[in-house]
Short mmCIF file of C-alpha atoms and ligand atoms in Angstrom, two decimals:
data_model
loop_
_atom_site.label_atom_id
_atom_site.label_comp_id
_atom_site.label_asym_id
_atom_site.label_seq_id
_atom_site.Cartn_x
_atom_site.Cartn_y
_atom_site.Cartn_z
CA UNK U 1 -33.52 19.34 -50.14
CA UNK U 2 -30.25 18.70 -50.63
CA UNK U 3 -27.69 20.35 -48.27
CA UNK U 4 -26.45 23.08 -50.89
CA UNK U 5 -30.00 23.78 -51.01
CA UNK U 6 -30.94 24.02 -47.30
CA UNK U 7 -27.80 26.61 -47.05
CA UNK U 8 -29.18 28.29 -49.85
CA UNK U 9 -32.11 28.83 -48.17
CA UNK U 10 -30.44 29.46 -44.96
CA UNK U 11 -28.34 32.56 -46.48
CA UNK U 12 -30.81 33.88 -48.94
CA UNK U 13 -32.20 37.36 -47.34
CA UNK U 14 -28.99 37.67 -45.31
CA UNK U 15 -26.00 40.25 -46.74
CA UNK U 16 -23.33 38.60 -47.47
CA UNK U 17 -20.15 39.92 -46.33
CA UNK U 18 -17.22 37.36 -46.98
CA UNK U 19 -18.04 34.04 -49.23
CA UNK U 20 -15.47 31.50 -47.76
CA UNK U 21 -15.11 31.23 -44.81
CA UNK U 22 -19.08 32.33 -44.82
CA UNK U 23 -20.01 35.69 -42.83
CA UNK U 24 -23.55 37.52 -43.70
CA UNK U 25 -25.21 40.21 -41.32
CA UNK U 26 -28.75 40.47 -40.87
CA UNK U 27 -30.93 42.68 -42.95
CA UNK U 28 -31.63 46.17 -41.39
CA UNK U 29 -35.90 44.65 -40.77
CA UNK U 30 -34.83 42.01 -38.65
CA UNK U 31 -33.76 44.12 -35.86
CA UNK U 32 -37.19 45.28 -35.51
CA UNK U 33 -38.32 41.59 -34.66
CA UNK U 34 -38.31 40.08 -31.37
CA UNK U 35 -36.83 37.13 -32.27
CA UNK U 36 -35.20 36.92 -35.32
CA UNK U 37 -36.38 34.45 -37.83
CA UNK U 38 -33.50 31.29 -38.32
CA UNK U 39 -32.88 33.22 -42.00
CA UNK U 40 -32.47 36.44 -40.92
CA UNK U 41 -29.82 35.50 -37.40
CA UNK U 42 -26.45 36.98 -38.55
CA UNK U 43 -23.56 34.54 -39.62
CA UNK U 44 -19.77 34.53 -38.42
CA UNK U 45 -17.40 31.27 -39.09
CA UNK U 46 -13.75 31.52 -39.23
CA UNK U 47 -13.21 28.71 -41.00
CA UNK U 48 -15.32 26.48 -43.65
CA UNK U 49 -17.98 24.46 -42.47
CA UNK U 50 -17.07 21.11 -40.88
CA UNK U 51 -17.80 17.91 -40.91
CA UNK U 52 -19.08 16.86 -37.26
CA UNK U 53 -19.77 13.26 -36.16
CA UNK U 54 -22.42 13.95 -33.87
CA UNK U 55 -20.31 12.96 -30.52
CA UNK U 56 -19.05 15.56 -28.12
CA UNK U 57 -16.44 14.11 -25.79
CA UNK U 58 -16.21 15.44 -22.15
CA UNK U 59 -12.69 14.91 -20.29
CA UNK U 60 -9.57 16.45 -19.09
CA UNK U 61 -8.96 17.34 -15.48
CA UNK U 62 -12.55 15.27 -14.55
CA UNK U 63 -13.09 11.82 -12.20
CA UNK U 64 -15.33 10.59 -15.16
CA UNK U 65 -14.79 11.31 -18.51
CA UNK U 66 -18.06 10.73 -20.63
CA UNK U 67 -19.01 10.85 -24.26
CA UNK U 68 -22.69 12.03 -25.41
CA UNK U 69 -24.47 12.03 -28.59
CA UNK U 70 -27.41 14.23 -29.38
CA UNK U 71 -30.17 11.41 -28.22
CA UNK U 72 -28.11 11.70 -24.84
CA UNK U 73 -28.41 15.57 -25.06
CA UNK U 74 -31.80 15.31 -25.59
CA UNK U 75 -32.74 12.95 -22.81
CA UNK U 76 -31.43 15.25 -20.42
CA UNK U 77 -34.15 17.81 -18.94
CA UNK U 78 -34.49 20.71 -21.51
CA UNK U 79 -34.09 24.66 -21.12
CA UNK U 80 -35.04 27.52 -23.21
CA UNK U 81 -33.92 30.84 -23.49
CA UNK U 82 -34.06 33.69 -25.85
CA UNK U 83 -30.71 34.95 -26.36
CA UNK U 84 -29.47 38.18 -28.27
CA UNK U 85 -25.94 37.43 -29.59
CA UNK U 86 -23.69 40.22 -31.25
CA UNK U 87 -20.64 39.89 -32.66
CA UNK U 88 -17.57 41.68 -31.05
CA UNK U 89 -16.73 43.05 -34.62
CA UNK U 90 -20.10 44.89 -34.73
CA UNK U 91 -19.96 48.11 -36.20
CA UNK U 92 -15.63 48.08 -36.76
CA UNK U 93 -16.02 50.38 -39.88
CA UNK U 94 -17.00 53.19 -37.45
CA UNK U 95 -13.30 53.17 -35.79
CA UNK U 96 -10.99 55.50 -36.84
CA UNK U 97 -8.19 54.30 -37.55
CA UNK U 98 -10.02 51.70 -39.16
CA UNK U 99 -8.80 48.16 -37.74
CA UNK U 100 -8.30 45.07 -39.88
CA UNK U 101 -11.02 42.52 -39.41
CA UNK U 102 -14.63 41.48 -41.05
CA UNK U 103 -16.13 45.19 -42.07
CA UNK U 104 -19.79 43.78 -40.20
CA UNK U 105 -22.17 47.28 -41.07
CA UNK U 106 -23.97 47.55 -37.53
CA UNK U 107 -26.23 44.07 -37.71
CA UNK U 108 -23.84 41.73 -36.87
CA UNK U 109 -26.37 41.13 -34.00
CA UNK U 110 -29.49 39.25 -33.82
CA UNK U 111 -32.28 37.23 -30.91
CA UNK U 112 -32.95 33.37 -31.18
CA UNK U 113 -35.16 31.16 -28.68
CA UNK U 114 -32.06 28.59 -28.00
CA UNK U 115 -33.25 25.28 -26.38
CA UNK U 116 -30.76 22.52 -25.52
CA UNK U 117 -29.26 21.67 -21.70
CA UNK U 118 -27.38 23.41 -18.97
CA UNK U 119 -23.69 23.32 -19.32
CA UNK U 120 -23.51 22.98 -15.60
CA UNK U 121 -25.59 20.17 -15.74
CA UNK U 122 -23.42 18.25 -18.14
CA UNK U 123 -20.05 19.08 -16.82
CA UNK U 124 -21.51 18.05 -13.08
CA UNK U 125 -21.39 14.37 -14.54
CA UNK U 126 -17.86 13.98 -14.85
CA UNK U 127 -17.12 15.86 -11.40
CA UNK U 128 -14.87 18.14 -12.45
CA UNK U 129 -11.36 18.14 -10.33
CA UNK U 130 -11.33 20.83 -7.29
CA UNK U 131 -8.17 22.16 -8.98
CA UNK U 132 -10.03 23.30 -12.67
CA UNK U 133 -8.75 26.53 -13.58
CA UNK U 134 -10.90 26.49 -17.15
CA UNK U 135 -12.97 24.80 -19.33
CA UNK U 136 -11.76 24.37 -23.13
CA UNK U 137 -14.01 24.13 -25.79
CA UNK U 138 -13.32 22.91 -29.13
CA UNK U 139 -15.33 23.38 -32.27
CA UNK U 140 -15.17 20.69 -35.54
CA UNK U 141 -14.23 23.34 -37.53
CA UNK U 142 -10.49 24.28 -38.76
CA UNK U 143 -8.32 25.36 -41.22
CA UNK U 144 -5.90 27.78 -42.76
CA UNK U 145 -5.69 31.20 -40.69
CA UNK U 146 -3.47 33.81 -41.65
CA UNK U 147 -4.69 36.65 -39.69
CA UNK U 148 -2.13 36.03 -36.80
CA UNK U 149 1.59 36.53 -38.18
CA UNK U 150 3.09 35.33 -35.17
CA UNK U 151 1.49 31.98 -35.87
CA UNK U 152 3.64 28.81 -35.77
CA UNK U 153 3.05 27.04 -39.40
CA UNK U 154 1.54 24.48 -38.47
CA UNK U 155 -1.45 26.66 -36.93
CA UNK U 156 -1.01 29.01 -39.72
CA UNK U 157 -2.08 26.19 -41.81
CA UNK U 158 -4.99 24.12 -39.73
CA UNK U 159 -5.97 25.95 -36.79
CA UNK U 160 -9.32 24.78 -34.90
CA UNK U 161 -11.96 26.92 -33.58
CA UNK U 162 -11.38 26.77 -29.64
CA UNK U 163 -12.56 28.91 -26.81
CA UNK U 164 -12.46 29.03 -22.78
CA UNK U 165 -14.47 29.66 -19.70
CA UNK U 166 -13.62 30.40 -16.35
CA UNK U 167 -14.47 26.98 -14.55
CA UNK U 168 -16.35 28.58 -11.41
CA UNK U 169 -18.78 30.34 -14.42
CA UNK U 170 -19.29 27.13 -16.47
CA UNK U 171 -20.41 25.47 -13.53
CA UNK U 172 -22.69 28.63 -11.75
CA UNK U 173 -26.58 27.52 -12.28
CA UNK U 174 -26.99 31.04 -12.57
CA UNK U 175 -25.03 31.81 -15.86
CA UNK U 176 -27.80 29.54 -17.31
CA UNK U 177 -25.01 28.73 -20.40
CA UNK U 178 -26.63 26.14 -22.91
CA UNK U 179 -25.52 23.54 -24.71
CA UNK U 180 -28.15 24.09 -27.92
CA UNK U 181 -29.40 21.55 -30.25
CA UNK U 182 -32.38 23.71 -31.38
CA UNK U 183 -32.82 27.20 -32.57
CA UNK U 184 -36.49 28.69 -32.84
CA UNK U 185 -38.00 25.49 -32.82
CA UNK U 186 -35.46 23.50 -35.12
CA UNK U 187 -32.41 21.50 -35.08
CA UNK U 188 -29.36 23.81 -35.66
CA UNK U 189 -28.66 24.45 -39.23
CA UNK U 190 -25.27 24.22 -40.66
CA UNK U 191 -24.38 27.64 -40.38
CA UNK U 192 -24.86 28.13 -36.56
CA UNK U 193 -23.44 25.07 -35.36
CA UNK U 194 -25.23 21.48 -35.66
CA UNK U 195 -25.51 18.78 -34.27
CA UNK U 196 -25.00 21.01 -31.33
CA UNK U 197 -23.18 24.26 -29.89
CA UNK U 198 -22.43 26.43 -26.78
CA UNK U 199 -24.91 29.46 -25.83
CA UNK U 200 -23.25 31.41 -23.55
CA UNK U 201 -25.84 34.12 -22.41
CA UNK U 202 -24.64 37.66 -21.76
CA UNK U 203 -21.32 37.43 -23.57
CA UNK U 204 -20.08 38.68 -27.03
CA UNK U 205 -21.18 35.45 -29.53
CA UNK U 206 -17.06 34.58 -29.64
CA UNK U 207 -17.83 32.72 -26.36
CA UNK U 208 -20.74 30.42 -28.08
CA UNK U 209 -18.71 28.01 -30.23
CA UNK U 210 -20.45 26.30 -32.62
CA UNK U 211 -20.12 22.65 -33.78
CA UNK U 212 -18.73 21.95 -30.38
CA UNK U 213 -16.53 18.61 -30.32
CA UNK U 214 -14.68 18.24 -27.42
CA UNK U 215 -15.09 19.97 -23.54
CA UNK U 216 -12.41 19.68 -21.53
CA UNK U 217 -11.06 21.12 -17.74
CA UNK U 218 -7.97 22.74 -17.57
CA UNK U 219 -5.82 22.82 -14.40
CA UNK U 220 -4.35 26.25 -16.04
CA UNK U 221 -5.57 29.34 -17.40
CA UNK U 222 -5.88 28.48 -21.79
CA UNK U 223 -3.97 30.80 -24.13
CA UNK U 224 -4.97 30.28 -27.86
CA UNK U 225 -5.40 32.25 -31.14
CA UNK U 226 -8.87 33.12 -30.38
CA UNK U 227 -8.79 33.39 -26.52
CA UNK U 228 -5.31 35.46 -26.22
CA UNK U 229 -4.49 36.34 -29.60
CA UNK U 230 -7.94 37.77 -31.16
CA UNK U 231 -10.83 38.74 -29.59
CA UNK U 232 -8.94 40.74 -27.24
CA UNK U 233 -9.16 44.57 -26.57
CA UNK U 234 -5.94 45.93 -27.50
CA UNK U 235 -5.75 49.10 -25.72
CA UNK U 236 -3.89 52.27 -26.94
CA UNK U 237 -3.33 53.63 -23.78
CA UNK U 238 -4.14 50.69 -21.12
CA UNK U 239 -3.06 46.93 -20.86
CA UNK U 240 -5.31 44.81 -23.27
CA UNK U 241 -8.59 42.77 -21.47
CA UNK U 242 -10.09 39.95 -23.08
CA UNK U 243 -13.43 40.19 -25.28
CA UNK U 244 -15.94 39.52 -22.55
CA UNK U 245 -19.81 40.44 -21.75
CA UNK U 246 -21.51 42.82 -24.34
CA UNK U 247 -20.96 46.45 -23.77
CA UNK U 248 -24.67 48.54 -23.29
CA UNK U 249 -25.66 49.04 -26.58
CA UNK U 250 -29.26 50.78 -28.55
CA UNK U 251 -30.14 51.06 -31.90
CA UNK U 252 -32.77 52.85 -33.93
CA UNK U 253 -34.82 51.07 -36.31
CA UNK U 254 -37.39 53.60 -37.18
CA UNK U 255 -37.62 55.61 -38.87
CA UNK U 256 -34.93 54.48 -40.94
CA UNK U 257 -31.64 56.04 -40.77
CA UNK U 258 -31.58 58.48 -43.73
CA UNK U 259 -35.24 58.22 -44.43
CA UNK U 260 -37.15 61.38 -45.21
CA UNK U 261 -40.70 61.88 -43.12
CA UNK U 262 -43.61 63.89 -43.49
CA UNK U 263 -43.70 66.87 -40.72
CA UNK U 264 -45.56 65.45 -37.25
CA UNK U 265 -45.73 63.00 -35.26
CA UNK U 266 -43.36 59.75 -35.31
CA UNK U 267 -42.91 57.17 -33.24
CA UNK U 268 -38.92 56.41 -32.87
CA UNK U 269 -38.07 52.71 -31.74
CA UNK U 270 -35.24 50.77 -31.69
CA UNK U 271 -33.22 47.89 -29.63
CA UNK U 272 -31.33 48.25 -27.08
CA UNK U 273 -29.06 45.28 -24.95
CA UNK U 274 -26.09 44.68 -22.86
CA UNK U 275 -24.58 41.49 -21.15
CA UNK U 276 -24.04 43.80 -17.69
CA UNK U 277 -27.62 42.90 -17.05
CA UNK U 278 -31.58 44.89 -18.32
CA UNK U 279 -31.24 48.04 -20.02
CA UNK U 280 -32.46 50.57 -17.37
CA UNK U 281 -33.03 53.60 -19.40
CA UNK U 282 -32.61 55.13 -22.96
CA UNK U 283 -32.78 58.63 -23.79
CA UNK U 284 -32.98 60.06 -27.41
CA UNK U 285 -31.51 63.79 -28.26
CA UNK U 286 -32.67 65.58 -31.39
CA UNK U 287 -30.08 67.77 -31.92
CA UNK U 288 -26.13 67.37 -31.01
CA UNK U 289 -24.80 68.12 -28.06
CA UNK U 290 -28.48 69.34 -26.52
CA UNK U 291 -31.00 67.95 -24.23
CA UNK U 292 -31.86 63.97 -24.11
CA UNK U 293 -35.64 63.04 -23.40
CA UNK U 294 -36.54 60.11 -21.32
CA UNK U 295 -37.70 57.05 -24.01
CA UNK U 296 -40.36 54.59 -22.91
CA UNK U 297 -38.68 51.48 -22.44
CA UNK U 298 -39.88 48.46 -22.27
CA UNK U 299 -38.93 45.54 -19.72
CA UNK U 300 -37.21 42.67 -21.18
CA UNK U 301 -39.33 39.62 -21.84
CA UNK U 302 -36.73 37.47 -20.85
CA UNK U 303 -33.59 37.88 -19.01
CA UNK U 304 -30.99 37.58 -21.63
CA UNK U 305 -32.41 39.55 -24.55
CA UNK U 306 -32.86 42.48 -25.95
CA UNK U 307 -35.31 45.01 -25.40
CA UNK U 308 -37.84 47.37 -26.95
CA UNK U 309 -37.65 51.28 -26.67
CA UNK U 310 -39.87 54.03 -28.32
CA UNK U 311 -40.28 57.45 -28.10
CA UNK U 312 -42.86 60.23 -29.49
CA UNK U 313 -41.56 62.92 -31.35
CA UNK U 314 -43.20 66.08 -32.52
CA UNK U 315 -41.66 66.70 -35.55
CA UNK U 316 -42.47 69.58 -36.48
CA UNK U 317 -39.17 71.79 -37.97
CA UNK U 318 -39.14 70.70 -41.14
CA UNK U 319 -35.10 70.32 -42.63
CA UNK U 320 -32.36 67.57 -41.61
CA UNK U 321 -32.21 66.41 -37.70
CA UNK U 322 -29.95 64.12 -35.94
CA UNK U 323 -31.42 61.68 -33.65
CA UNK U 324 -29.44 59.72 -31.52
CA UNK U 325 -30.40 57.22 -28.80
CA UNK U 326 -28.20 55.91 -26.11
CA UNK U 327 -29.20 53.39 -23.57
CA UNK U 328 -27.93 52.77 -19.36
CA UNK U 329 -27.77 49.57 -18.18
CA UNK U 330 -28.42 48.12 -14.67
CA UNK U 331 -24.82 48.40 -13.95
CA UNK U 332 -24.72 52.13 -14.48
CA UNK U 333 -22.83 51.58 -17.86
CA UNK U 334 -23.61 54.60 -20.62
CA UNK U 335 -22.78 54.33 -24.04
CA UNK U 336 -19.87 56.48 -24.87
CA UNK U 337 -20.02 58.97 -27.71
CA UNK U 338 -17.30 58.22 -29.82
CA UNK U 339 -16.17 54.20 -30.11
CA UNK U 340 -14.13 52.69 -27.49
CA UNK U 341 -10.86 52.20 -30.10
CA UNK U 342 -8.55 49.05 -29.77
CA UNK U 343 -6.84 47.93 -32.37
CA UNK U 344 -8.94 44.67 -33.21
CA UNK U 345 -11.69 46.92 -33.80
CA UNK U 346 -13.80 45.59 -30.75
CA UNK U 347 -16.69 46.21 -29.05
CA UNK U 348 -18.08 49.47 -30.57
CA UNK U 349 -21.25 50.66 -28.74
CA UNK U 350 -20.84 54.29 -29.18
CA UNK U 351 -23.81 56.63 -29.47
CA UNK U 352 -25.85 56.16 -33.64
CA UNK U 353 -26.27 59.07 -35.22
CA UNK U 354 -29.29 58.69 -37.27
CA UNK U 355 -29.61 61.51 -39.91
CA UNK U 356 -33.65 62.17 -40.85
CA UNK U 357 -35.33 64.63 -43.17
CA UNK U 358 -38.82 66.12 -41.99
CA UNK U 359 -40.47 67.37 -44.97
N1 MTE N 401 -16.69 26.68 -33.80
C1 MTE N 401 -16.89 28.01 -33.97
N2 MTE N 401 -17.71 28.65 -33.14
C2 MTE N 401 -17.90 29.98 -33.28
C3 MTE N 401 -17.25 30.71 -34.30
C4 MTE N 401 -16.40 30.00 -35.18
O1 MTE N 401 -15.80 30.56 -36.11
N3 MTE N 401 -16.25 28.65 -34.99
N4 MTE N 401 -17.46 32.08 -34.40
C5 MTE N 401 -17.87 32.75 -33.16
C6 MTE N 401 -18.24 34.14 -33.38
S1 MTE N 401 -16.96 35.25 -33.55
C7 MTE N 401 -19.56 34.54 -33.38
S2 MTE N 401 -19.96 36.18 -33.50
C8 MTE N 401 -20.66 33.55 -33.25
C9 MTE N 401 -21.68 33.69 -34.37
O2 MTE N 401 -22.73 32.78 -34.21
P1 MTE N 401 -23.78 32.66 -35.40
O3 MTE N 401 -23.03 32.38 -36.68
O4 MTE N 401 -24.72 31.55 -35.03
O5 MTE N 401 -24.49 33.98 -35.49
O6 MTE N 401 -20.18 32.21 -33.25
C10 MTE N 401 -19.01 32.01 -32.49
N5 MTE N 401 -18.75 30.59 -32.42
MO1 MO N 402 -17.91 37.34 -33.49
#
């Protein structure tokens, strides 16, 4: 195939929701999978896709700078992990105001076995210096980016994909962040990354840059377009905080919001995630502001991904209900009702509203 026909393929069944630079969501099915198939994962770039010459250079504040290609990723001992990644922008249309920014629907959002190496692992190598303050991390990609006013011209006009880390969490064992060279059993394709990107489990997906180029350690905290500029949570009423671990989050997959059902007995099921550690409970509600009923939830199969929930309901009353499901996490987070709004359009995990007709 040649590589306009591998992306093809790669975008087919996705809905496409800007051409150039390319951003799809996944289709409403995949959510109901437990790992979502390579052609169904969502798709956000900010710029076109880049040409990568399958090194990744490792330097900065380190004792020994090194250089790997992917044969030196690969014969370095291997991890695995299933990994839901969302997208920050995930459901902006529902703000009010509504903020500028890629108008994802609510699948923006999707579960891929990752396998490549431990970050920690490969910075450890170089021995980072004592006095690292972050870690840099530089995609291939680049180009014009006109979203930021403020923007000297020369960024305005070729700006590169970077993100940071705090140093002591790139190096914790525990964070369990990937560099990834496969997804679900195959290289990357050219949409999420290849040769090879970051995986950073737990966090929004602007952490887990793709087509990643250069690493470096910073002796000082990194301001940039996409670290201090976007993905930040600009406040209305509070100081802004930067775009960090996913906010508790469930969604209902069946029945199908607006479907209409025959009077009885349905199973409801959805998703539910958050990056503040498992989802600990998810109640559904019937009608608004009534009672919520205890869901069965299920325990996550792995400890960065996202989870099953169902839930029997009698329906009986025939007419128009509103379901709604809203999930708890292990921190004792709770989904809020209405979206959290900033003016980026961040991080909305407020309560769906699913509207279904018993007939
Ligand atoms: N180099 C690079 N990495 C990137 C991005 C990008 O534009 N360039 N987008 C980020 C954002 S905002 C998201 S949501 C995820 C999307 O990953 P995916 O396309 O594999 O779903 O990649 C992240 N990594
Ligand atoms: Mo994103």
């Amino acid at each position: 195939m040649s590589l306009t026909d591998e992306l093809a393929a790669e975008r087919a069944a996705l809905q496409m929701i800007n051409p150039a630079p390319y951003n799809a969501e996944a289709p409403a099915a995949a959510l109901a999978t437990e790992i979502t198939p390579t052609e169904f994962h969502y798709v956000r770039s900010n710029f076109p896709l880049p040409e990568h010459d399958g090194t990744l250079q490792i330097g900065g504040a380190v004792q020994t700078p090194i250089t790997l290609t992917l044969d030196d990723l690969r014969a370095m001992p291997a991890h695995e992990a299933a990994v839901t990644l969302e997208c920050a922008g995930n459901g902006r249309p529902a703000m009010r105001p509504l903020p500028t920014g890629e108008p994802w629907g609510d699948y923006a959002v999707s579960t891929a076995r990752w396998k490549g190496v431990y970050l920690h692992e490969v910075l450890a190598q170089t021995s980072p210096s004592a006095t690292g303050v972050d870690v840099r991390f530089e995609g291939a990609d680049h180009g014009p980016y006109h979203l930021n006013p403020v923007l000297a011209d020369t960024d305005r006009n070729n700006l590169t994909f970077v993100r940071a880390l705090p140093l002591v969490q790139a190096l914790d064992p525990n964070a369990e962040m990937l560099i990834a060279y496969e997804m679900n059993g195959e290289p990357l394709g050219q949409d999420h990354g290849a040769p090879f990107r970051l995986v950073v489990p737990h966090w929004y997906a602007v952490a887990s840059v793709k087509w990643l180029k250069r690493i470096d350690v910073l002796t000082e905290p990194y301001a940039g377009e996409f670290q201090t500029g976007h993905y930040m949570y600009e406040w209305p009423d509070r100081p802004p905080e930067p775009v960090d671990i996913m906010r508790v989050r469930a969604r209902m997959t069946t029945p199908a919001a607006g479907s209409t059902i025959a009077a009885g007995s349905h199973a409801v099921r959805g998703k539910a995630w958050s990056g503040a550690g498992p989802v600990v409970r998810v109640d559904v509600s019937l009608t608004g502001a009534g009672e919520w009923y205890a869901a069965k939830l299920e325990p996550p199969s792995g400890p960065y991904q996202w989870q099953d929930w169902s839930f029997d309901w009698e329906a009986t009353d025939v007419g128009r209900h509103t379901v709604r499901v809203r999930a708890t996490d292990a921190a004792g987070n709770v989904q809020p009702e209405v979206p959290p709004w900033n003016r980026l359009g961040y991080g909305n995990n407020a309560i769906e509203v699913v509207y279904v007709d018993v007939i």
